[in-house]
Amino acid sequence: QVRVEQSGGGLVQPGGSLRLSCEVSGSISSFYSVGWHRQPPGNERELVAVMTSGGVITYGDSVKGRFTIWREDAKNTMVLQMNSLKSADTAVYYCFAKSDVWSIASWGQGTQVTVSS
């Protein structure tokens, strides 16, 4: 089984920053894709960012230019750095990892991020 363990989250003021981490079992560099989705209250789940095999990164339009992801291979961890946070970024954030293109993704437990003054 692939285990996905998230850490981070919490309350932050608009304009602030927050960092989330996602540790996966196994060698993270061998995964087909690792990334993040989020679900705002009363809205549908949307892509935040994903890194696919080969190191190609795709960001969702709503976070482009403000959020960054990178791998820490020695720790089998994907980091999500969130800057210039807005109220609209308030959501439950979920990390996911997909071993192969034909595999079902494994998901983290989710963590609440609240942006409010």
Coordinates of N, CA, C and O in Angstrom, one line a residue:
Q1 N 0.8 -1.2 0.0 CA 0.0 0.0 0.0 C 0.9 1.2 0.0 O 2.0 1.3 0.6
V2 N 0.4 2.3 -0.7 CA 1.0 3.6 -0.6 C 0.4 4.4 0.5 O -0.8 4.6 0.5
R3 N 1.2 4.9 1.4 CA 0.8 5.8 2.5 C 1.1 7.2 2.1 O 2.2 7.5 1.6
V4 N 0.2 8.1 2.4 CA 0.3 9.5 2.2 C 0.0 10.2 3.5 O -1.2 10.1 4.0
E5 N 1.0 10.9 4.0 CA 0.8 11.6 5.3 C 1.1 13.1 5.2 O 2.2 13.5 4.8
Q6 N 0.1 13.9 5.5 CA 0.2 15.3 5.4 C 0.5 16.0 6.7 O 0.2 15.4 7.8
S7 N 1.1 17.2 6.6 CA 1.4 18.0 7.8 C 1.3 19.4 7.4 O 1.4 19.8 6.3
G8 N 1.0 20.3 8.4 CA 0.8 21.7 8.2 C -0.6 22.1 8.3 O -1.5 21.4 8.8
G9 N -0.9 23.3 7.7 CA -2.2 23.8 7.8 C -2.5 24.7 9.0 O -1.6 24.9 9.8
G10 N -3.6 25.4 9.0 CA -4.0 26.2 10.1 C -4.6 27.5 9.6 O -5.1 27.6 8.5
L11 N -4.6 28.5 10.5 CA -5.2 29.8 10.3 C -4.1 30.8 9.9 O -3.1 30.9 10.6
V12 N -4.3 31.6 8.9 CA -3.4 32.6 8.5 C -4.2 33.9 8.0 O -5.3 33.7 7.5
Q13 N -3.6 35.1 8.1 CA -4.2 36.3 7.7 C -4.1 36.5 6.2 O -3.1 35.9 5.6
P14 N -5.0 37.2 5.5 CA -4.8 37.5 4.1 C -3.4 38.1 3.8 O -3.0 39.0 4.6
G15 N -2.8 37.7 2.8 CA -1.5 38.2 2.4 C -0.3 37.4 3.1 O 0.8 37.6 2.7
G16 N -0.7 36.5 4.0 CA 0.3 35.7 4.6 C 0.7 34.5 3.8 O 0.3 34.3 2.7
S17 N 1.6 33.7 4.5 CA 2.1 32.5 3.9 C 1.9 31.3 4.8 O 1.8 31.4 6.0
L18 N 1.9 30.1 4.1 CA 1.7 28.8 4.8 C 2.4 27.7 4.0 O 2.4 27.8 2.8
R19 N 2.9 26.7 4.7 CA 3.6 25.6 4.0 C 3.0 24.3 4.5 O 2.8 24.1 5.7
L20 N 2.7 23.5 3.5 CA 2.2 22.1 3.7 C 3.2 21.1 3.2 O 3.9 21.4 2.3
S21 N 3.3 19.9 3.9 CA 4.2 18.9 3.5 C 3.4 17.6 3.3 O 2.4 17.4 3.9
C22 N 3.9 16.8 2.4 CA 3.2 15.5 2.0 C 4.3 14.5 1.9 O 5.1 14.5 1.0
E23 N 4.3 13.5 2.8 CA 5.3 12.4 2.8 C 4.7 11.2 2.3 O 3.6 10.8 2.7
V24 N 5.3 10.5 1.3 CA 4.8 9.3 0.7 C 5.7 8.1 1.1 O 6.9 8.3 1.3
S25 N 5.1 6.9 1.1 CA 5.9 5.7 1.3 C 6.5 5.3 0.0 O 5.9 5.5 -1.1
G26 N 7.8 4.9 0.0 CA 8.5 4.6 -1.2 C 9.3 5.8 -1.7 O 9.2 6.9 -1.2
S27 N 10.0 5.5 -2.8 CA 10.8 6.6 -3.4 C 9.9 7.5 -4.2 O 9.3 7.1 -5.2
I28 N 9.8 8.8 -3.8 CA 8.9 9.7 -4.4 C 9.2 10.0 -5.8 O 8.3 10.3 -6.7
S29 N 10.5 9.9 -6.2 CA 10.9 10.1 -7.6 C 10.4 9.1 -8.5 O 10.4 9.3 -9.7
S30 N 10.0 7.9 -8.0 CA 9.5 6.8 -8.9 C 8.0 6.9 -9.2 O 7.5 6.1 -10.0
F31 N 7.3 7.8 -8.5 CA 5.9 7.9 -8.7 C 5.5 8.6 -10.0 O 6.3 9.4 -10.5
Y32 N 4.4 8.2 -10.6 CA 3.9 8.8 -11.8 C 3.5 10.2 -11.5 O 3.8 11.1 -12.3
S33 N 2.8 10.5 -10.4 CA 2.5 11.9 -10.1 C 2.2 12.0 -8.6 O 1.8 11.1 -7.9
V34 N 2.6 13.2 -8.1 CA 2.3 13.6 -6.7 C 1.9 15.0 -6.7 O 2.5 15.8 -7.4
G35 N 0.9 15.3 -6.0 CA 0.4 16.7 -6.0 C -0.7 17.0 -5.0 O -0.8 16.2 -4.0
W36 N -1.4 18.1 -5.2 CA -2.4 18.6 -4.3 C -3.7 19.0 -5.0 O -3.7 19.6 -6.0
H37 N -4.8 18.7 -4.3 CA -6.1 19.2 -4.7 C -6.7 19.9 -3.4 O -6.1 19.7 -2.3
R38 N -7.7 20.7 -3.6 CA -8.3 21.4 -2.5 C -9.8 21.5 -2.8 O -10.3 21.5 -3.9
Q39 N -10.6 21.6 -1.7 CA -12.1 21.7 -1.8 C -12.5 22.9 -0.9 O -12.5 22.7 0.3
P40 N -12.8 24.0 -1.5 CA -13.4 25.2 -0.7 C -14.8 24.8 -0.2 O -15.5 24.0 -0.8
P41 N -15.2 25.5 0.9 CA -16.5 25.2 1.4 C -17.6 25.6 0.4 O -17.5 26.7 -0.2
G42 N -18.5 24.7 0.1 CA -19.6 24.9 -0.8 C -19.2 24.9 -2.3 O -20.0 25.3 -3.2
N43 N -18.0 24.4 -2.6 CA -17.5 24.4 -3.9 C -16.9 23.0 -4.3 O -16.8 22.1 -3.4
E44 N -16.6 22.8 -5.5 CA -16.1 21.5 -6.0 C -14.6 21.5 -5.8 O -13.9 22.5 -5.7
R45 N -14.1 20.2 -5.8 CA -12.6 20.0 -5.6 C -11.9 20.5 -6.9 O -12.4 20.3 -8.0
E46 N -10.7 21.1 -6.7 CA -10.0 21.6 -7.8 C -8.5 21.3 -7.7 O -8.0 21.1 -6.5
L47 N -7.8 21.3 -8.8 CA -6.4 21.0 -8.8 C -5.6 22.3 -8.2 O -5.9 23.4 -8.6
V48 N -4.7 22.0 -7.3 CA -3.8 23.0 -6.9 C -2.5 23.0 -7.7 O -2.1 23.9 -8.3
A49 N -1.8 21.8 -7.6 CA -0.6 21.6 -8.3 C -0.3 20.1 -8.4 O -0.6 19.4 -7.5
V50 N 0.5 19.7 -9.4 CA 0.9 18.3 -9.5 C 2.2 18.3 -10.2 O 2.5 19.0 -11.2
M51 N 3.1 17.4 -9.8 CA 4.3 17.0 -10.5 C 4.2 15.6 -11.0 O 3.9 14.7 -10.3
T52 N 4.4 15.5 -12.3 CA 4.3 14.2 -13.0 C 5.7 13.7 -13.3 O 6.7 14.4 -13.3
S53 N 5.8 12.4 -13.5 CA 7.1 11.7 -13.8 C 7.9 12.5 -14.8 O 7.4 13.0 -15.9
G54 N 9.1 12.7 -14.5 CA 10.0 13.6 -15.3 C 10.2 15.0 -14.7 O 11.0 15.8 -15.3
G55 N 9.4 15.3 -13.7 CA 9.5 16.6 -13.0 C 8.7 17.7 -13.6 O 8.9 18.9 -13.3
V56 N 7.7 17.4 -14.5 CA 6.9 18.4 -15.1 C 5.8 18.8 -14.1 O 5.1 18.0 -13.5
I57 N 5.7 20.2 -13.8 CA 4.7 20.7 -12.8 C 3.6 21.5 -13.5 O 3.9 22.3 -14.5
T58 N 2.4 21.2 -13.1 CA 1.2 21.9 -13.5 C 0.6 22.6 -12.4 O 0.3 21.9 -11.3
Y59 N 0.2 23.9 -12.5 CA -0.5 24.6 -11.4 C -1.9 25.0 -11.9 O -2.1 25.3 -13.1
G60 N -2.8 25.0 -10.9 CA -4.1 25.5 -11.2 C -4.1 27.0 -11.5 O -3.3 27.7 -10.9
D61 N -5.0 27.4 -12.3 CA -5.0 28.8 -12.7 C -5.2 29.8 -11.5 O -4.6 30.9 -11.5
S62 N -5.9 29.4 -10.5 CA -6.2 30.2 -9.4 C -5.1 30.4 -8.4 O -5.1 31.3 -7.6
V63 N -4.0 29.6 -8.5 CA -2.9 29.7 -7.6 C -1.6 30.0 -8.3 O -0.6 30.2 -7.7
K64 N -1.6 30.0 -9.7 CA -0.4 30.2 -10.4 C 0.2 31.6 -10.1 O -0.4 32.6 -10.0
G65 N 1.5 31.5 -9.8 CA 2.3 32.7 -9.4 C 2.3 33.0 -8.0 O 3.1 33.8 -7.5
R66 N 1.5 32.3 -7.2 CA 1.5 32.4 -5.7 C 1.9 31.2 -5.0 O 2.5 31.3 -3.9
F67 N 1.6 30.0 -5.5 CA 1.9 28.7 -4.9 C 3.1 28.1 -5.7 O 3.2 28.2 -6.9
T68 N 3.9 27.3 -4.9 CA 5.0 26.6 -5.5 C 5.1 25.2 -4.9 O 4.9 25.1 -3.7
I69 N 5.4 24.2 -5.7 CA 5.6 22.9 -5.1 C 7.0 22.4 -5.6 O 7.5 22.8 -6.6
W70 N 7.7 21.6 -4.7 CA 8.9 21.0 -5.0 C 9.1 19.7 -4.2 O 8.5 19.5 -3.2
R71 N 10.0 18.8 -4.8 CA 10.2 17.6 -4.1 C 11.5 17.7 -3.3 O 12.5 18.3 -3.6
E72 N 11.4 17.0 -2.1 CA 12.6 16.8 -1.3 C 12.8 15.2 -1.3 O 12.3 14.5 -0.5
D73 N 13.6 14.8 -2.2 CA 13.7 13.4 -2.5 C 14.3 12.6 -1.3 O 13.8 11.4 -1.1
A74 N 15.2 13.1 -0.6 CA 15.8 12.4 0.5 C 14.7 12.1 1.6 O 14.9 11.2 2.4
K75 N 13.7 12.9 1.7 CA 12.6 12.8 2.7 C 11.4 12.2 2.1 O 10.4 12.0 2.8
N76 N 11.4 11.8 0.8 CA 10.2 11.3 0.1 C 9.0 12.3 0.3 O 7.9 11.8 0.6
T77 N 9.2 13.6 0.2 CA 8.3 14.6 0.6 C 8.0 15.6 -0.6 O 9.0 16.0 -1.2
M78 N 6.8 15.9 -0.8 CA 6.4 17.0 -1.6 C 6.0 18.2 -0.8 O 5.1 18.0 0.1
V79 N 6.5 19.4 -1.1 CA 6.2 20.6 -0.3 C 5.3 21.5 -1.1 O 5.6 21.7 -2.3
L80 N 4.3 22.1 -0.5 CA 3.5 23.1 -1.1 C 3.7 24.4 -0.3 O 3.3 24.5 0.9
Q81 N 4.3 25.4 -0.9 CA 4.5 26.7 -0.3 C 3.4 27.6 -0.9 O 3.3 27.8 -2.1
M82 N 2.6 28.2 0.0 CA 1.5 29.1 -0.4 C 1.8 30.5 0.1 O 2.0 30.7 1.3
N83 N 1.9 31.4 -0.8 CA 2.2 32.8 -0.5 C 1.0 33.7 -1.0 O 0.2 33.3 -1.8
S84 N 1.0 34.9 -0.5 CA 0.0 35.9 -0.9 C -1.4 35.3 -0.8 O -2.3 35.4 -1.7
L85 N -1.7 34.7 0.4 CA -2.9 34.0 0.5 C -4.1 34.9 0.6 O -4.1 36.0 1.1
K86 N -5.2 34.4 0.0 CA -6.5 35.1 -0.1 C -7.6 34.3 0.7 O -7.4 33.1 0.9
S87 N -8.7 35.0 1.0 CA -9.8 34.3 1.6 C -10.3 33.2 0.7 O -10.7 32.1 1.2
A88 N -10.2 33.3 -0.6 CA -10.7 32.3 -1.5 C -9.8 31.0 -1.5 O -10.2 30.0 -2.0
D89 N -8.6 31.1 -0.8 CA -7.8 29.9 -0.7 C -8.2 29.0 0.5 O -7.7 27.9 0.7
T90 N -9.2 29.5 1.3 CA -9.7 28.7 2.4 C -10.3 27.4 1.8 O -11.2 27.4 1.0
A91 N -9.8 26.3 2.3 CA -10.3 25.0 1.8 C -9.6 23.9 2.6 O -8.7 24.1 3.4
V92 N -10.1 22.7 2.4 CA -9.4 21.5 2.8 C -8.5 21.1 1.7 O -8.9 20.9 0.6
Y93 N -7.2 20.9 2.0 CA -6.2 20.5 1.1 C -5.9 19.1 1.2 O -5.6 18.6 2.3
Y94 N -5.8 18.4 0.1 CA -5.6 16.9 0.0 C -4.3 16.7 -0.8 O -4.3 17.1 -2.0
C95 N -3.4 15.9 -0.3 CA -2.3 15.4 -1.1 C -2.6 14.1 -1.7 O -3.4 13.3 -1.1
F96 N -2.1 13.9 -2.9 CA -2.3 12.6 -3.6 C -1.1 12.1 -4.2 O -0.2 12.9 -4.6
A97 N -1.0 10.8 -4.4 CA 0.2 10.1 -5.0 C -0.3 9.0 -5.9 O -1.2 8.2 -5.5
K98 N 0.2 8.9 -7.1 CA -0.2 7.9 -8.1 C 1.1 7.2 -8.5 O 2.0 7.8 -9.1
S99 N 1.1 5.9 -8.3 CA 2.3 5.1 -8.5 C 2.6 5.0 -10.0 O 3.7 5.1 -10.5
D100 N 1.5 4.7 -10.8 CA 1.6 4.5 -12.2 C 0.4 5.1 -12.9 O -0.6 5.3 -12.2
V101 N 0.5 5.2 -14.2 CA -0.6 5.8 -14.9 C -1.9 5.0 -14.8 O -3.0 5.6 -14.8
W102 N -1.8 3.7 -14.6 CA -2.9 2.8 -14.5 C -3.4 2.6 -13.1 O -4.4 1.9 -12.9
S103 N -2.7 3.2 -12.1 CA -3.0 3.0 -10.7 C -4.1 4.0 -10.2 O -4.2 5.1 -10.7
I104 N -4.8 3.5 -9.2 CA -5.7 4.4 -8.4 C -4.8 5.3 -7.5 O -4.0 4.8 -6.8
A105 N -5.1 6.6 -7.4 CA -4.4 7.4 -6.5 C -4.6 7.1 -5.1 O -5.7 6.8 -4.7
S106 N -3.6 7.3 -4.3 CA -3.7 7.3 -2.8 C -3.8 8.7 -2.3 O -3.1 9.6 -2.8
W107 N -4.6 8.9 -1.3 CA -4.9 10.3 -0.8 C -4.5 10.4 0.7 O -4.6 9.5 1.5
G108 N -4.0 11.6 1.0 CA -3.8 12.0 2.4 C -5.1 12.3 3.1 O -6.2 12.3 2.6
Q109 N -4.9 12.5 4.4 CA -6.1 12.7 5.3 C -6.8 14.0 5.1 O -7.9 14.2 5.6
G110 N -6.2 15.0 4.5 CA -6.7 16.3 4.3 C -6.3 17.2 5.5 O -6.2 16.7 6.7
T111 N -6.1 18.5 5.2 CA -5.8 19.4 6.3 C -6.5 20.8 6.0 O -6.6 21.2 4.8
Q112 N -7.1 21.4 7.0 CA -7.8 22.6 6.8 C -6.8 23.8 6.8 O -6.0 24.0 7.6
V113 N -7.0 24.7 5.7 CA -6.3 25.9 5.6 C -7.4 27.0 5.7 O -8.3 27.0 4.8
T114 N -7.3 27.9 6.6 CA -8.3 29.0 6.7 C -7.6 30.3 6.6 O -6.6 30.6 7.4
V115 N -8.0 31.2 5.7 CA -7.4 32.5 5.5 C -8.4 33.5 5.9 O -9.5 33.7 5.2
S116 N -8.2 34.2 7.0 CA -9.2 35.2 7.5 C -8.5 36.2 8.4 O -7.5 35.9 9.0
S117 N -9.0 37.4 8.4 CA -8.5 38.5 9.2 C -9.2 38.5 10.6 O -8.9 39.3 11.5

